[in-house]
PDB file of C-alpha atoms in Angstrom:
ATOM      1  CA  SER A  14       0.022   0.010  -0.020  1.00 38.00           C
ATOM      2  CA  GLU A  15       1.380   3.428  -1.149  1.00 41.00           C
ATOM      3  CA  ASN A  16       1.690   6.274   1.297  1.00 34.00           C
ATOM      4  CA  CYS A  17       2.843   8.904  -0.542  1.00 38.00           C
ATOM      5  CA  ASN A  18       1.484  11.847   1.509  1.00 35.00           C
ATOM      6  CA  THR A  19      -1.752  12.747   3.098  1.00 34.00           C
ATOM      7  CA  TYR A  20      -4.520  14.967   2.138  1.00 37.00           C
ATOM      8  CA  SER A  21      -3.847  18.757   2.694  1.00 38.00           C
ATOM      9  CA  SER A  22      -6.179  20.514   5.170  1.00 38.00           C
ATOM     10  CA  SER A  23      -6.656  24.016   5.235  1.00 40.00           C
ATOM     11  CA  SER A  24      -8.201  25.277   8.536  1.00 41.00           C
ATOM     12  CA  SER A  25      -8.298  28.582  10.494  1.00 41.00           C
ATOM     13  CA  SER A  26      -6.200  28.775  13.610  1.00 43.00           C
ATOM     14  CA  SER A  27      -7.702  31.958  14.779  1.00 44.00           C
ATOM     15  CA  SER A  28     -10.818  31.369  16.915  1.00 44.00           C
ATOM     16  CA  SER A  29     -12.441  34.830  16.193  1.00 45.00           C
ATOM     17  CA  SER A  30     -15.716  34.618  14.372  1.00 44.00           C
ATOM     18  CA  SER A  31     -16.144  35.762  10.716  1.00 43.00           C
ATOM     19  CA  SER A  32     -19.298  37.514   9.525  1.00 44.00           C
ATOM     20  CA  SER A  33     -18.881  35.977   5.896  1.00 44.00           C
ATOM     21  CA  SER A  34     -18.173  32.425   7.115  1.00 41.00           C
ATOM     22  CA  SER A  35     -20.828  30.158   5.858  1.00 42.00           C
ATOM     23  CA  SER A  36     -18.805  27.186   5.276  1.00 40.00           C
ATOM     24  CA  SER A  37     -16.963  24.921   7.735  1.00 40.00           C
ATOM     25  CA  SER A  38     -13.816  26.067   9.401  1.00 39.00           C
ATOM     26  CA  SER A  39     -11.751  23.275   7.598  1.00 45.00           C
ATOM     27  CA  SER A  40     -11.926  21.704   4.169  1.00 58.00           C
ATOM     28  CA  THR A  41      -9.738  19.366   1.939  1.00 76.00           C
ATOM     29  CA  THR A  42      -8.650  20.171  -1.301  1.00 87.00           C
ATOM     30  CA  PHE A  43      -6.878  17.166  -3.354  1.00 94.00           C
ATOM     31  CA  LYS A  44      -3.473  18.736  -4.529  1.00 95.00           C
ATOM     32  CA  CYS A  45      -0.815  17.581  -6.841  1.00 96.00           C
ATOM     33  CA  LYS A  46       2.627  18.699  -7.607  1.00 95.00           C
ATOM     34  CA  VAL A  47       2.817  20.605 -11.075  1.00 95.00           C
ATOM     35  CA  ASN A  48       6.420  21.394 -11.979  1.00 94.00           C
ATOM     36  CA  LYS A  49       7.273  21.067  -8.303  1.00 92.00           C
ATOM     37  CA  VAL A  50       4.446  23.679  -7.233  1.00 94.00           C
ATOM     38  CA  ASP A  51       1.613  22.444  -5.132  1.00 95.00           C
ATOM     39  CA  THR A  52      -1.257  22.902  -7.235  1.00 96.00           C
ATOM     40  CA  ASP A  53      -5.286  22.603  -6.330  1.00 96.00           C
ATOM     41  CA  CYS A  54      -6.957  19.987  -8.634  1.00 96.00           C
ATOM     42  CA  ALA A  55     -10.171  20.026 -10.040  1.00 95.00           C
ATOM     43  CA  ALA A  56     -13.213  18.970  -7.837  1.00 93.00           C
ATOM     44  CA  GLY A  57     -13.346  15.037  -8.016  1.00 93.00           C
ATOM     45  CA  THR A  58      -9.871  14.563  -8.820  1.00 94.00           C
ATOM     46  CA  THR A  59      -8.465  11.428  -6.775  1.00 95.00           C
ATOM     47  CA  ALA A  60      -4.908  10.823  -8.361  1.00 96.00           C
ATOM     48  CA  CYS A  61      -1.754  12.372  -9.327  1.00 97.00           C
ATOM     49  CA  PHE A  62       0.652  11.266 -12.095  1.00 97.00           C
ATOM     50  CA  GLY A  63       4.227  11.660 -12.621  1.00 96.00           C
ATOM     51  CA  PRO A  64       7.259   9.833 -14.352  1.00 96.00           C
ATOM     52  CA  THR A  65       8.093   6.242 -13.312  1.00 95.00           C
ATOM     53  CA  ALA A  66      11.656   5.980 -11.701  1.00 93.00           C
ATOM     54  CA  THR A  67      12.890   4.390 -14.786  1.00 94.00           C
ATOM     55  CA  TYR A  68      11.716   7.061 -17.341  1.00 95.00           C
ATOM     56  CA  THR A  69      14.686   8.520 -18.985  1.00 94.00           C
ATOM     57  CA  GLY A  70      12.942  10.926 -21.354  1.00 94.00           C
ATOM     58  CA  SER A  71      12.561  14.676 -20.920  1.00 94.00           C
ATOM     59  CA  ASP A  72       8.870  15.273 -22.085  1.00 95.00           C
ATOM     60  CA  THR A  73       7.706  18.042 -19.526  1.00 95.00           C
ATOM     61  CA  THR A  74       3.947  16.927 -20.161  1.00 96.00           C
ATOM     62  CA  LEU A  75       5.023  14.040 -17.996  1.00 96.00           C
ATOM     63  CA  THR A  76       7.982  15.207 -16.076  1.00 95.00           C
ATOM     64  CA  ASN A  77       6.198  18.016 -14.563  1.00 95.00           C
ATOM     65  CA  GLY A  78       3.429  15.828 -13.498  1.00 96.00           C
ATOM     66  CA  GLY A  79      -0.030  16.842 -12.537  1.00 96.00           C
ATOM     67  CA  CYS A  80      -3.625  16.264 -11.429  1.00 97.00           C
ATOM     68  CA  GLY A  81      -5.272  13.166 -12.652  1.00 97.00           C
ATOM     69  CA  THR A  82      -4.549   9.725 -14.387  1.00 97.00           C
ATOM     70  CA  CYS A  83      -1.868   8.755 -16.506  1.00 97.00           C
ATOM     71  CA  ALA A  84      -4.449   7.972 -19.411  1.00 97.00           C
ATOM     72  CA  ALA A  85      -6.122  11.245 -19.053  1.00 96.00           C
ATOM     73  CA  ALA A  86      -2.660  12.924 -19.098  1.00 97.00           C
ATOM     74  CA  LYS A  87      -1.494  11.138 -21.978  1.00 97.00           C
ATOM     75  CA  THR A  88      -4.935  11.900 -24.076  1.00 96.00           C
ATOM     76  CA  ALA A  89      -4.424  15.701 -23.322  1.00 96.00           C
ATOM     77  CA  ALA A  90      -0.758  15.811 -24.582  1.00 95.00           C
ATOM     78  CA  THR A  91      -1.632  14.895 -28.289  1.00 93.00           C
ATOM     79  CA  SER A  92       2.104  15.325 -29.169  1.00 93.00           C
ATOM     80  CA  SER A  93       3.509  13.650 -26.077  1.00 94.00           C
ATOM     81  CA  THR A  94       6.561  11.137 -26.696  1.00 94.00           C
ATOM     82  CA  TRP A  95       5.701   8.999 -23.504  1.00 96.00           C
ATOM     83  CA  THR A  96       3.758   5.747 -22.990  1.00 96.00           C
ATOM     84  CA  ALA A  97       1.054   5.824 -20.271  1.00 96.00           C
ATOM     85  CA  ALA A  98       1.436   2.170 -19.467  1.00 96.00           C
ATOM     86  CA  THR A  99       5.166   2.276 -19.009  1.00 96.00           C
ATOM     87  CA  ASP A 100       6.531   5.552 -18.430  1.00 97.00           C
ATOM     88  CA  CYS A 101       3.800   7.117 -15.955  1.00 97.00           C
ATOM     89  CA  LYS A 102       2.826   6.246 -12.622  1.00 96.00           C
ATOM     90  CA  GLU A 103      -0.337   7.308 -10.684  1.00 97.00           C
ATOM     91  CA  CYS A 104      -0.672   7.698  -6.898  1.00 96.00           C
ATOM     92  CA  THR A 105      -3.729   8.535  -4.726  1.00 95.00           C
ATOM     93  CA  LYS A 106      -2.645  10.737  -1.969  1.00 93.00           C
ATOM     94  CA  SER A 107      -2.671  14.622  -2.023  1.00 91.00           C
ATOM     95  CA  LEU A 108       0.861  15.864  -3.256  1.00 92.00           C
ATOM     96  CA  CYS A 109       2.214  12.187  -3.800  1.00 93.00           C
ATOM     97  CA  ASN A 110       3.712  13.117  -6.940  1.00 90.00           C
ATOM     98  CA  GLY A 111       6.213  15.792  -5.742  1.00 78.00           C
ATOM     99  CA  SER A 112      10.049  15.789  -5.526  1.00 57.00           C
ATOM    100  CA  GLY A 113      10.728  12.163  -6.145  1.00 54.00           C
ATOM    101  CA  ALA A 114       7.770  10.742  -4.272  1.00 45.00           C
ATOM    102  CA  LEU A 115       6.888   8.361  -7.089  1.00 51.00           C
ATOM    103  CA  GLY A 116      10.571   6.669  -7.040  1.00 48.00           C
ATOM    104  CA  ALA A 117      10.722   7.102  -3.219  1.00 44.00           C
ATOM    105  CA  HIS A 118       9.719   3.333  -2.693  1.00 45.00           C
ATOM    106  CA  PHE A 119      12.502   2.169  -5.161  1.00 47.00           C
ATOM    107  CA  LEU A 120      14.805   4.228  -3.052  1.00 49.00           C
ATOM    108  CA  THR A 121      13.900   2.772   0.130  1.00 52.00           C
ATOM    109  CA  LEU A 122      14.371  -0.795  -1.438  1.00 51.00           C
ATOM    110  CA  ILE A 123      17.996   0.096  -2.170  1.00 57.00           C
ATOM    111  CA  ALA A 124      18.412   1.692   1.102  1.00 60.00           C
ATOM    112  CA  ALA A 125      17.380  -1.451   2.764  1.00 61.00           C
ATOM    113  CA  ALA A 126      19.453  -3.735   0.841  1.00 61.00           C
ATOM    114  CA  PHE A 127      22.557  -1.403   1.444  1.00 62.00           C
ATOM    115  CA  PHE A 128      21.701  -1.769   5.303  1.00 63.00           C
ATOM    116  CA  TRP A 129      21.364  -5.594   4.977  1.00 65.00           C
ATOM    117  CA  LEU A 130      24.658  -5.852   3.062  1.00 71.00           C
ATOM    118  CA  ALA A 131      26.401  -3.524   5.586  1.00 73.00           C
ATOM    119  CA  ARG A 132      25.197  -5.807   8.545  1.00 73.00           C
ATOM    120  CA  SER A 133      25.889  -9.195   6.963  1.00 68.00           C
ATOM    121  CA  GLY A 134      29.461  -8.280   5.796  1.00 62.00           C
TER     122      GLY A 134
END
């Protein structure tokens, strides 16, 4: 089970009342990284996409990442050179596609193997 990140919650830390407040004091917005920037996704979005750890291309329609599924991103990027099934990875936690998050599992495995080798040697 992948645990990339958690939903971003914005809530007011002030206890003063507001005359224009008609909604709850806490709301959640699904966010994804787009070109390394936290970005609010459209209502109903439940996935982020980005390149797999093995992707070696430089097509920014993939490397920048974004909101939504790999299939939808590929469809929208009509002149893209990447393949949704092999070059793109989805994750389902808010901000899960940021700064190496999609390759973090791979790096964790390498670190674990290194630790094991160091202990057994």
